[in-house]
PDB file of C-alpha atoms in Angstrom:
ATOM      1  CA  UNK D  72      67.628 141.115  92.996  1.00 67.00           C
ATOM      2  CA  UNK D  73      67.828 137.488  93.741  1.00 74.00           C
ATOM      3  CA  UNK D  74      66.843 135.907  96.940  1.00 94.00           C
ATOM      4  CA  UNK D  75      64.496 134.002  99.373  1.00 97.00           C
ATOM      5  CA  UNK D  76      61.264 135.489 100.330  1.00 97.00           C
ATOM      6  CA  UNK D  77      59.264 134.232 103.212  1.00 97.00           C
ATOM      7  CA  UNK D  78      55.797 135.369 103.879  1.00 94.00           C
ATOM      8  CA  UNK D  79      54.248 136.423 106.130  1.00 93.00           C
ATOM      9  CA  UNK D  80      56.799 137.820 108.591  1.00 94.00           C
ATOM     10  CA  UNK D  81      54.333 137.381 111.494  1.00 95.00           C
ATOM     11  CA  UNK D  82      51.621 135.018 111.626  1.00 94.00           C
ATOM     12  CA  UNK D  83      49.156 134.352 114.412  1.00 94.00           C
ATOM     13  CA  UNK D  84      46.882 131.401 114.440  1.00 91.00           C
ATOM     14  CA  UNK D  85      44.413 129.680 116.943  1.00 91.00           C
ATOM     15  CA  UNK D  86      45.398 126.464 118.506  1.00 89.00           C
ATOM     16  CA  UNK D  87      44.066 123.565 116.365  1.00 89.00           C
ATOM     17  CA  UNK D  88      44.292 125.266 112.918  1.00 92.00           C
ATOM     18  CA  UNK D  89      46.621 124.317 110.130  1.00 94.00           C
ATOM     19  CA  UNK D  90      48.827 127.147 108.884  1.00 95.00           C
ATOM     20  CA  UNK D  91      51.024 127.306 105.803  1.00 96.00           C
ATOM     21  CA  UNK D  92      54.212 129.386 105.505  1.00 97.00           C
ATOM     22  CA  UNK D  93      55.269 130.466 102.311  1.00 97.00           C
ATOM     23  CA  UNK D  94      58.912 130.260 100.908  1.00 98.00           C
ATOM     24  CA  UNK D  95      59.723 131.398  97.390  1.00 98.00           C
ATOM     25  CA  UNK D  96      63.270 131.667  95.742  1.00 97.00           C
ATOM     26  CA  UNK D  97      64.538 133.070  92.543  1.00 96.00           C
ATOM     27  CA  UNK D  98      68.048 131.885  92.774  1.00 95.00           C
ATOM     28  CA  UNK D  99      67.591 128.968  90.492  1.00 94.00           C
ATOM     29  CA  UNK D 100      68.588 126.627  93.540  1.00 93.00           C
ATOM     30  CA  UNK D 101      67.863 122.948  93.454  1.00 92.00           C
ATOM     31  CA  UNK D 102      67.856 122.415  97.198  1.00 93.00           C
ATOM     32  CA  UNK D 103      65.535 124.027  99.766  1.00 95.00           C
ATOM     33  CA  UNK D 104      65.289 123.658 103.477  1.00 95.00           C
ATOM     34  CA  UNK D 105      62.897 124.454 106.509  1.00 97.00           C
ATOM     35  CA  UNK D 106      64.487 125.200 109.860  1.00 96.00           C
ATOM     36  CA  UNK D 107      62.720 125.754 113.349  1.00 97.00           C
ATOM     37  CA  UNK D 108      64.530 128.049 115.629  1.00 95.00           C
ATOM     38  CA  UNK D 109      63.743 128.342 119.386  1.00 93.00           C
ATOM     39  CA  UNK D 110      65.766 130.188 121.982  1.00 85.00           C
ATOM     40  CA  UNK D 111      68.868 128.199 123.080  1.00 82.00           C
ATOM     41  CA  UNK D 112      68.343 125.389 120.351  1.00 85.00           C
ATOM     42  CA  UNK D 113      69.885 126.790 117.465  1.00 89.00           C
ATOM     43  CA  UNK D 114      68.307 125.652 114.082  1.00 93.00           C
ATOM     44  CA  UNK D 115      66.649 122.506 113.698  1.00 93.00           C
ATOM     45  CA  UNK D 116      65.901 120.816 110.327  1.00 93.00           C
ATOM     46  CA  UNK D 117      62.418 120.080 109.638  1.00 96.00           C
ATOM     47  CA  UNK D 118      62.240 119.041 106.049  1.00 96.00           C
ATOM     48  CA  UNK D 119      64.451 119.342 102.904  1.00 94.00           C
ATOM     49  CA  UNK D 120      64.256 118.873  99.381  1.00 94.00           C
ATOM     50  CA  UNK D 121      66.956 118.321  97.038  1.00 91.00           C
ATOM     51  CA  UNK D 122      65.000 118.379  93.864  1.00 92.00           C
ATOM     52  CA  UNK D 123      61.475 119.206  92.530  1.00 94.00           C
ATOM     53  CA  UNK D 124      58.809 116.622  93.733  1.00 95.00           C
ATOM     54  CA  UNK D 125      61.155 115.107  96.236  1.00 94.00           C
ATOM     55  CA  UNK D 126      61.559 115.768  99.782  1.00 95.00           C
ATOM     56  CA  UNK D 127      62.992 114.015 102.896  1.00 94.00           C
ATOM     57  CA  UNK D 128      62.274 114.462 106.738  1.00 95.00           C
ATOM     58  CA  UNK D 129      64.600 116.333 108.943  1.00 92.00           C
ATOM     59  CA  UNK D 130      65.119 115.848 112.672  1.00 90.00           C
ATOM     60  CA  UNK D 131      61.815 117.385 113.773  1.00 95.00           C
ATOM     61  CA  UNK D 132      59.370 116.493 110.950  1.00 96.00           C
ATOM     62  CA  UNK D 133      56.409 115.332 113.204  1.00 96.00           C
ATOM     63  CA  UNK D 134      53.303 117.774 112.895  1.00 96.00           C
ATOM     64  CA  UNK D 135      54.608 119.410 109.792  1.00 97.00           C
ATOM     65  CA  UNK D 136      54.315 118.715 106.048  1.00 97.00           C
ATOM     66  CA  UNK D 137      55.780 120.164 102.654  1.00 98.00           C
ATOM     67  CA  UNK D 138      55.358 120.017  98.953  1.00 97.00           C
ATOM     68  CA  UNK D 139      57.858 120.797  96.278  1.00 97.00           C
ATOM     69  CA  UNK D 140      55.732 120.973  93.027  1.00 97.00           C
ATOM     70  CA  UNK D 141      57.867 123.947  91.679  1.00 97.00           C
ATOM     71  CA  UNK D 142      61.454 124.475  91.872  1.00 96.00           C
ATOM     72  CA  UNK D 143      61.081 128.003  93.219  1.00 97.00           C
ATOM     73  CA  UNK D 144      58.554 127.197  95.973  1.00 98.00           C
ATOM     74  CA  UNK D 145      58.614 125.035  99.104  1.00 98.00           C
ATOM     75  CA  UNK D 146      55.740 125.715 101.454  1.00 98.00           C
ATOM     76  CA  UNK D 147      55.658 124.387 104.892  1.00 98.00           C
ATOM     77  CA  UNK D 148      52.325 123.592 106.521  1.00 97.00           C
ATOM     78  CA  UNK D 149      52.197 123.379 110.357  1.00 96.00           C
ATOM     79  CA  UNK D 150      49.424 120.977 111.360  1.00 94.00           C
ATOM     80  CA  UNK D 151      47.407 120.743 114.392  1.00 89.00           C
ATOM     81  CA  UNK D 152      49.282 117.716 115.292  1.00 89.00           C
ATOM     82  CA  UNK D 153      52.483 119.977 116.015  1.00 89.00           C
ATOM     83  CA  UNK D 154      52.274 120.169 119.824  1.00 89.00           C
ATOM     84  CA  UNK D 155      54.353 123.437 120.220  1.00 91.00           C
ATOM     85  CA  UNK D 156      54.244 125.213 117.075  1.00 94.00           C
ATOM     86  CA  UNK D 157      55.020 128.854 118.343  1.00 95.00           C
ATOM     87  CA  UNK D 158      58.567 129.479 116.935  1.00 96.00           C
ATOM     88  CA  UNK D 159      60.623 131.413 114.306  1.00 96.00           C
ATOM     89  CA  UNK D 160      60.772 129.539 111.238  1.00 97.00           C
ATOM     90  CA  UNK D 161      63.327 129.848 108.511  1.00 97.00           C
ATOM     91  CA  UNK D 162      63.549 128.831 104.911  1.00 97.00           C
ATOM     92  CA  UNK D 163      66.896 128.359 103.102  1.00 96.00           C
ATOM     93  CA  UNK D 164      67.989 127.305  99.527  1.00 95.00           C
ATOM     94  CA  UNK D 165      71.400 126.089  98.321  1.00 93.00           C
ATOM     95  CA  UNK D 166      72.765 125.202  94.773  1.00 89.00           C
ATOM     96  CA  UNK D 167      72.388 121.545  95.428  1.00 79.00           C
ATOM     97  CA  UNK D 168      72.849 118.926  92.907  1.00 69.00           C
ATOM     98  CA  UNK D 169      75.940 117.744  94.575  1.00 66.00           C
ATOM     99  CA  UNK D 170      77.839 121.035  94.430  1.00 67.00           C
ATOM    100  CA  UNK D 171      78.490 122.053  98.094  1.00 72.00           C
ATOM    101  CA  UNK D 172      78.022 125.852  98.837  1.00 84.00           C
ATOM    102  CA  UNK D 173      76.470 128.056 101.452  1.00 90.00           C
ATOM    103  CA  UNK D 174      72.754 128.128 102.345  1.00 93.00           C
ATOM    104  CA  UNK D 175      70.911 131.195 101.617  1.00 95.00           C
ATOM    105  CA  UNK D 176      68.370 132.269 104.053  1.00 96.00           C
ATOM    106  CA  UNK D 177      64.998 134.024 103.979  1.00 97.00           C
ATOM    107  CA  UNK D 178      64.038 136.680 106.726  1.00 96.00           C
ATOM    108  CA  UNK D 179      61.874 134.264 108.747  1.00 96.00           C
ATOM    109  CA  UNK D 180      58.403 133.803 109.892  1.00 97.00           C
ATOM    110  CA  UNK D 181      57.535 134.180 113.551  1.00 96.00           C
ATOM    111  CA  UNK D 182      54.439 132.008 114.162  1.00 96.00           C
ATOM    112  CA  UNK D 183      52.420 132.517 117.300  1.00 95.00           C
ATOM    113  CA  UNK D 184      49.764 130.137 118.190  1.00 92.00           C
ATOM    114  CA  UNK D 185      47.176 131.422 120.832  1.00 88.00           C
TER     115      UNK D 185
ATOM    116  CA  UNK G 200      76.583 111.540 112.152  1.00 75.00           C
ATOM    117  CA  UNK G 201      77.591 115.092 111.893  1.00 81.00           C
ATOM    118  CA  UNK G 202      77.410 117.372 114.593  1.00 87.00           C
ATOM    119  CA  UNK G 203      78.417 120.842 115.726  1.00 92.00           C
ATOM    120  CA  UNK G 204      79.270 122.248 119.202  1.00 95.00           C
ATOM    121  CA  UNK G 205      79.688 125.894 119.975  1.00 96.00           C
ATOM    122  CA  UNK G 206      81.004 126.426 123.459  1.00 92.00           C
ATOM    123  CA  UNK G 207      79.449 129.400 125.347  1.00 92.00           C
ATOM    124  CA  UNK G 208      75.957 130.342 124.531  1.00 94.00           C
ATOM    125  CA  UNK G 209      76.758 134.126 125.575  1.00 96.00           C
ATOM    126  CA  UNK G 210      80.091 135.770 125.092  1.00 97.00           C
ATOM    127  CA  UNK G 211      80.748 139.474 126.274  1.00 97.00           C
ATOM    128  CA  UNK G 212      83.626 141.427 125.108  1.00 97.00           C
ATOM    129  CA  UNK G 213      84.676 145.159 125.450  1.00 97.00           C
ATOM    130  CA  UNK G 214      84.487 147.416 122.294  1.00 97.00           C
ATOM    131  CA  UNK G 215      87.908 147.129 120.746  1.00 97.00           C
ATOM    132  CA  UNK G 216      88.902 143.767 122.210  1.00 98.00           C
ATOM    133  CA  UNK G 217      89.393 140.584 120.590  1.00 98.00           C
ATOM    134  CA  UNK G 218      86.443 138.434 119.726  1.00 98.00           C
ATOM    135  CA  UNK G 219      86.690 134.620 119.830  1.00 98.00           C
ATOM    136  CA  UNK G 220      83.768 132.272 119.239  1.00 98.00           C
ATOM    137  CA  UNK G 221      84.392 128.583 119.523  1.00 98.00           C
ATOM    138  CA  UNK G 222      83.237 125.879 117.141  1.00 97.00           C
ATOM    139  CA  UNK G 223      84.002 122.101 117.157  1.00 96.00           C
ATOM    140  CA  UNK G 224      82.602 119.717 114.836  1.00 93.00           C
ATOM    141  CA  UNK G 225      82.236 115.908 114.346  1.00 89.00           C
ATOM    142  CA  UNK G 226      82.316 114.562 110.846  1.00 80.00           C
ATOM    143  CA  UNK G 227      83.420 111.249 109.415  1.00 74.00           C
ATOM    144  CA  UNK G 228      84.213 112.768 106.125  1.00 74.00           C
ATOM    145  CA  UNK G 229      85.958 116.084 105.027  1.00 77.00           C
ATOM    146  CA  UNK G 230      83.459 118.823 106.169  1.00 84.00           C
ATOM    147  CA  UNK G 231      82.523 122.065 104.739  1.00 89.00           C
ATOM    148  CA  UNK G 232      82.261 124.602 107.467  1.00 92.00           C
ATOM    149  CA  UNK G 233      80.349 127.884 107.633  1.00 95.00           C
ATOM    150  CA  UNK G 234      79.784 130.838 110.122  1.00 97.00           C
ATOM    151  CA  UNK G 235      76.608 132.828 109.964  1.00 98.00           C
ATOM    152  CA  UNK G 236      75.478 135.943 111.798  1.00 97.00           C
ATOM    153  CA  UNK G 237      71.870 136.643 112.810  1.00 96.00           C
ATOM    154  CA  UNK G 238      70.524 140.035 113.919  1.00 94.00           C
ATOM    155  CA  UNK G 239      67.099 140.031 115.920  1.00 89.00           C
ATOM    156  CA  UNK G 240      64.115 138.904 114.009  1.00 86.00           C
ATOM    157  CA  UNK G 241      66.233 138.475 110.748  1.00 92.00           C
ATOM    158  CA  UNK G 242      67.367 135.428 108.833  1.00 94.00           C
ATOM    159  CA  UNK G 243      71.015 134.322 108.739  1.00 96.00           C
ATOM    160  CA  UNK G 244      73.871 135.994 106.738  1.00 96.00           C
ATOM    161  CA  UNK G 245      76.900 134.073 105.684  1.00 96.00           C
ATOM    162  CA  UNK G 246      80.158 135.344 107.345  1.00 97.00           C
ATOM    163  CA  UNK G 247      82.714 133.113 105.906  1.00 96.00           C
ATOM    164  CA  UNK G 248      83.062 129.501 104.676  1.00 94.00           C
ATOM    165  CA  UNK G 249      85.824 126.755 104.468  1.00 92.00           C
ATOM    166  CA  UNK G 250      85.390 124.260 101.764  1.00 86.00           C
ATOM    167  CA  UNK G 251      88.953 122.966 100.658  1.00 82.00           C
ATOM    168  CA  UNK G 252      92.374 124.748 100.413  1.00 83.00           C
ATOM    169  CA  UNK G 253      93.736 127.548 102.736  1.00 86.00           C
ATOM    170  CA  UNK G 254      92.688 126.853 106.268  1.00 89.00           C
ATOM    171  CA  UNK G 255      92.580 130.353 107.066  1.00 95.00           C
ATOM    172  CA  UNK G 256      89.307 131.853 105.923  1.00 95.00           C
ATOM    173  CA  UNK G 257      88.562 135.610 105.840  1.00 96.00           C
ATOM    174  CA  UNK G 258      84.919 136.842 105.790  1.00 95.00           C
ATOM    175  CA  UNK G 259      83.059 139.878 105.964  1.00 95.00           C
ATOM    176  CA  UNK G 260      83.249 142.644 108.556  1.00 94.00           C
ATOM    177  CA  UNK G 261      86.826 141.867 109.388  1.00 96.00           C
ATOM    178  CA  UNK G 262      85.922 138.254 110.740  1.00 97.00           C
ATOM    179  CA  UNK G 263      88.130 135.243 109.985  1.00 97.00           C
ATOM    180  CA  UNK G 264      88.348 131.484 111.016  1.00 97.00           C
ATOM    181  CA  UNK G 265      90.877 128.849 110.976  1.00 95.00           C
ATOM    182  CA  UNK G 266      90.045 125.151 110.158  1.00 94.00           C
ATOM    183  CA  UNK G 267      92.105 122.789 112.386  1.00 93.00           C
ATOM    184  CA  UNK G 268      91.764 119.328 111.399  1.00 90.00           C
ATOM    185  CA  UNK G 269      93.635 117.918 114.140  1.00 91.00           C
ATOM    186  CA  UNK G 270      91.477 119.863 116.722  1.00 93.00           C
ATOM    187  CA  UNK G 271      88.241 119.367 114.625  1.00 93.00           C
ATOM    188  CA  UNK G 272      87.681 123.277 115.231  1.00 95.00           C
ATOM    189  CA  UNK G 273      86.742 126.267 113.193  1.00 96.00           C
ATOM    190  CA  UNK G 274      86.889 129.065 115.708  1.00 97.00           C
ATOM    191  CA  UNK G 275      85.822 132.566 114.525  1.00 98.00           C
ATOM    192  CA  UNK G 276      87.896 135.479 115.417  1.00 98.00           C
ATOM    193  CA  UNK G 277      87.971 139.280 114.945  1.00 98.00           C
ATOM    194  CA  UNK G 278      90.794 141.328 116.182  1.00 97.00           C
ATOM    195  CA  UNK G 279      88.789 144.327 117.491  1.00 97.00           C
ATOM    196  CA  UNK G 280      85.178 144.248 118.319  1.00 97.00           C
ATOM    197  CA  UNK G 281      82.611 146.719 117.309  1.00 97.00           C
ATOM    198  CA  UNK G 282      79.195 147.704 118.818  1.00 97.00           C
ATOM    199  CA  UNK G 283      77.731 146.592 115.492  1.00 96.00           C
ATOM    200  CA  UNK G 284      79.055 143.045 115.879  1.00 97.00           C
ATOM    201  CA  UNK G 285      76.406 142.384 118.785  1.00 97.00           C
ATOM    202  CA  UNK G 286      74.456 139.504 117.347  1.00 97.00           C
ATOM    203  CA  UNK G 287      73.999 135.821 117.520  1.00 97.00           C
ATOM    204  CA  UNK G 288      76.480 133.771 115.611  1.00 98.00           C
ATOM    205  CA  UNK G 289      76.022 130.077 114.252  1.00 97.00           C
ATOM    206  CA  UNK G 290      78.512 127.536 113.208  1.00 96.00           C
ATOM    207  CA  UNK G 291      77.284 125.050 110.697  1.00 94.00           C
ATOM    208  CA  UNK G 292      78.667 121.950 108.834  1.00 90.00           C
ATOM    209  CA  UNK G 293      77.830 119.911 105.736  1.00 84.00           C
ATOM    210  CA  UNK G 294      79.848 117.342 103.859  1.00 69.00           C
ATOM    211  CA  UNK G 295      79.874 115.193 100.796  1.00 61.00           C
ATOM    212  CA  UNK G 296      78.405 112.335 102.514  1.00 65.00           C
ATOM    213  CA  UNK G 297      75.337 112.515 100.271  1.00 62.00           C
ATOM    214  CA  UNK G 298      72.670 114.064 102.260  1.00 66.00           C
ATOM    215  CA  UNK G 299      73.679 117.685 101.885  1.00 69.00           C
ATOM    216  CA  UNK G 300      72.026 118.759 104.998  1.00 83.00           C
ATOM    217  CA  UNK G 301      73.427 121.690 106.723  1.00 89.00           C
ATOM    218  CA  UNK G 302      73.987 121.063 110.749  1.00 89.00           C
ATOM    219  CA  UNK G 303      73.931 123.997 112.979  1.00 92.00           C
ATOM    220  CA  UNK G 304      75.315 124.663 116.380  1.00 93.00           C
ATOM    221  CA  UNK G 305      73.053 126.071 119.071  1.00 94.00           C
ATOM    222  CA  UNK G 306      74.519 129.588 118.614  1.00 95.00           C
ATOM    223  CA  UNK G 307      76.422 132.189 120.402  1.00 97.00           C
ATOM    224  CA  UNK G 308      75.089 135.514 121.418  1.00 96.00           C
ATOM    225  CA  UNK G 309      77.831 138.122 121.242  1.00 97.00           C
ATOM    226  CA  UNK G 310      77.393 141.203 123.456  1.00 97.00           C
ATOM    227  CA  UNK G 311      79.790 144.218 123.100  1.00 97.00           C
ATOM    228  CA  UNK G 312      80.275 146.507 125.994  1.00 97.00           C
ATOM    229  CA  UNK G 313      81.056 150.225 125.692  1.00 94.00           C
TER     230      UNK G 313
END
């Protein structure tokens, strides 16, 4: 079945450590997105990529980094510079390429920093 | 800049009653509008979308929404609430402005009372 896979579902890290969240899609979508979700704040865009080897900062990119070396993969690194990293992280993809359609979401990764 | 406002962070209805979740958007270009549903600790699932054409859009699980350009609204309705409708609902907007980002509202948590 086609879809988006995020792993792991739950992740615990110590403060000061970098951590990488995985996002893989087999939908052949060009565009991919990372959102952060906090209670009462909805989804806030961290980074997005419209095509391989290119990505842009979203509204809250500070303390995060991404790469897009393959069409199927868009990993997110939460660095030690992110002041409040504990949150629910959602990866999404869409057809892209100028074709507007809905975004498809993964099941999310809940990151807890202790 | 595009934005989405969802009025009411929490809405309670009785089982069998009308569900009305409000969404207003701001966009300088024709918008594409979406409603998503999220169950606890899961990703977002598309309920329905408006792109062009008919302004009354029907979605899954008996939900529908009407695009009203003059009111910049895209409210979500369901004639009769079911216990299984209890979840968080997000309205989102994107457009042909070139960035192809999806902007989400802060969400409305729907509670269905027996």
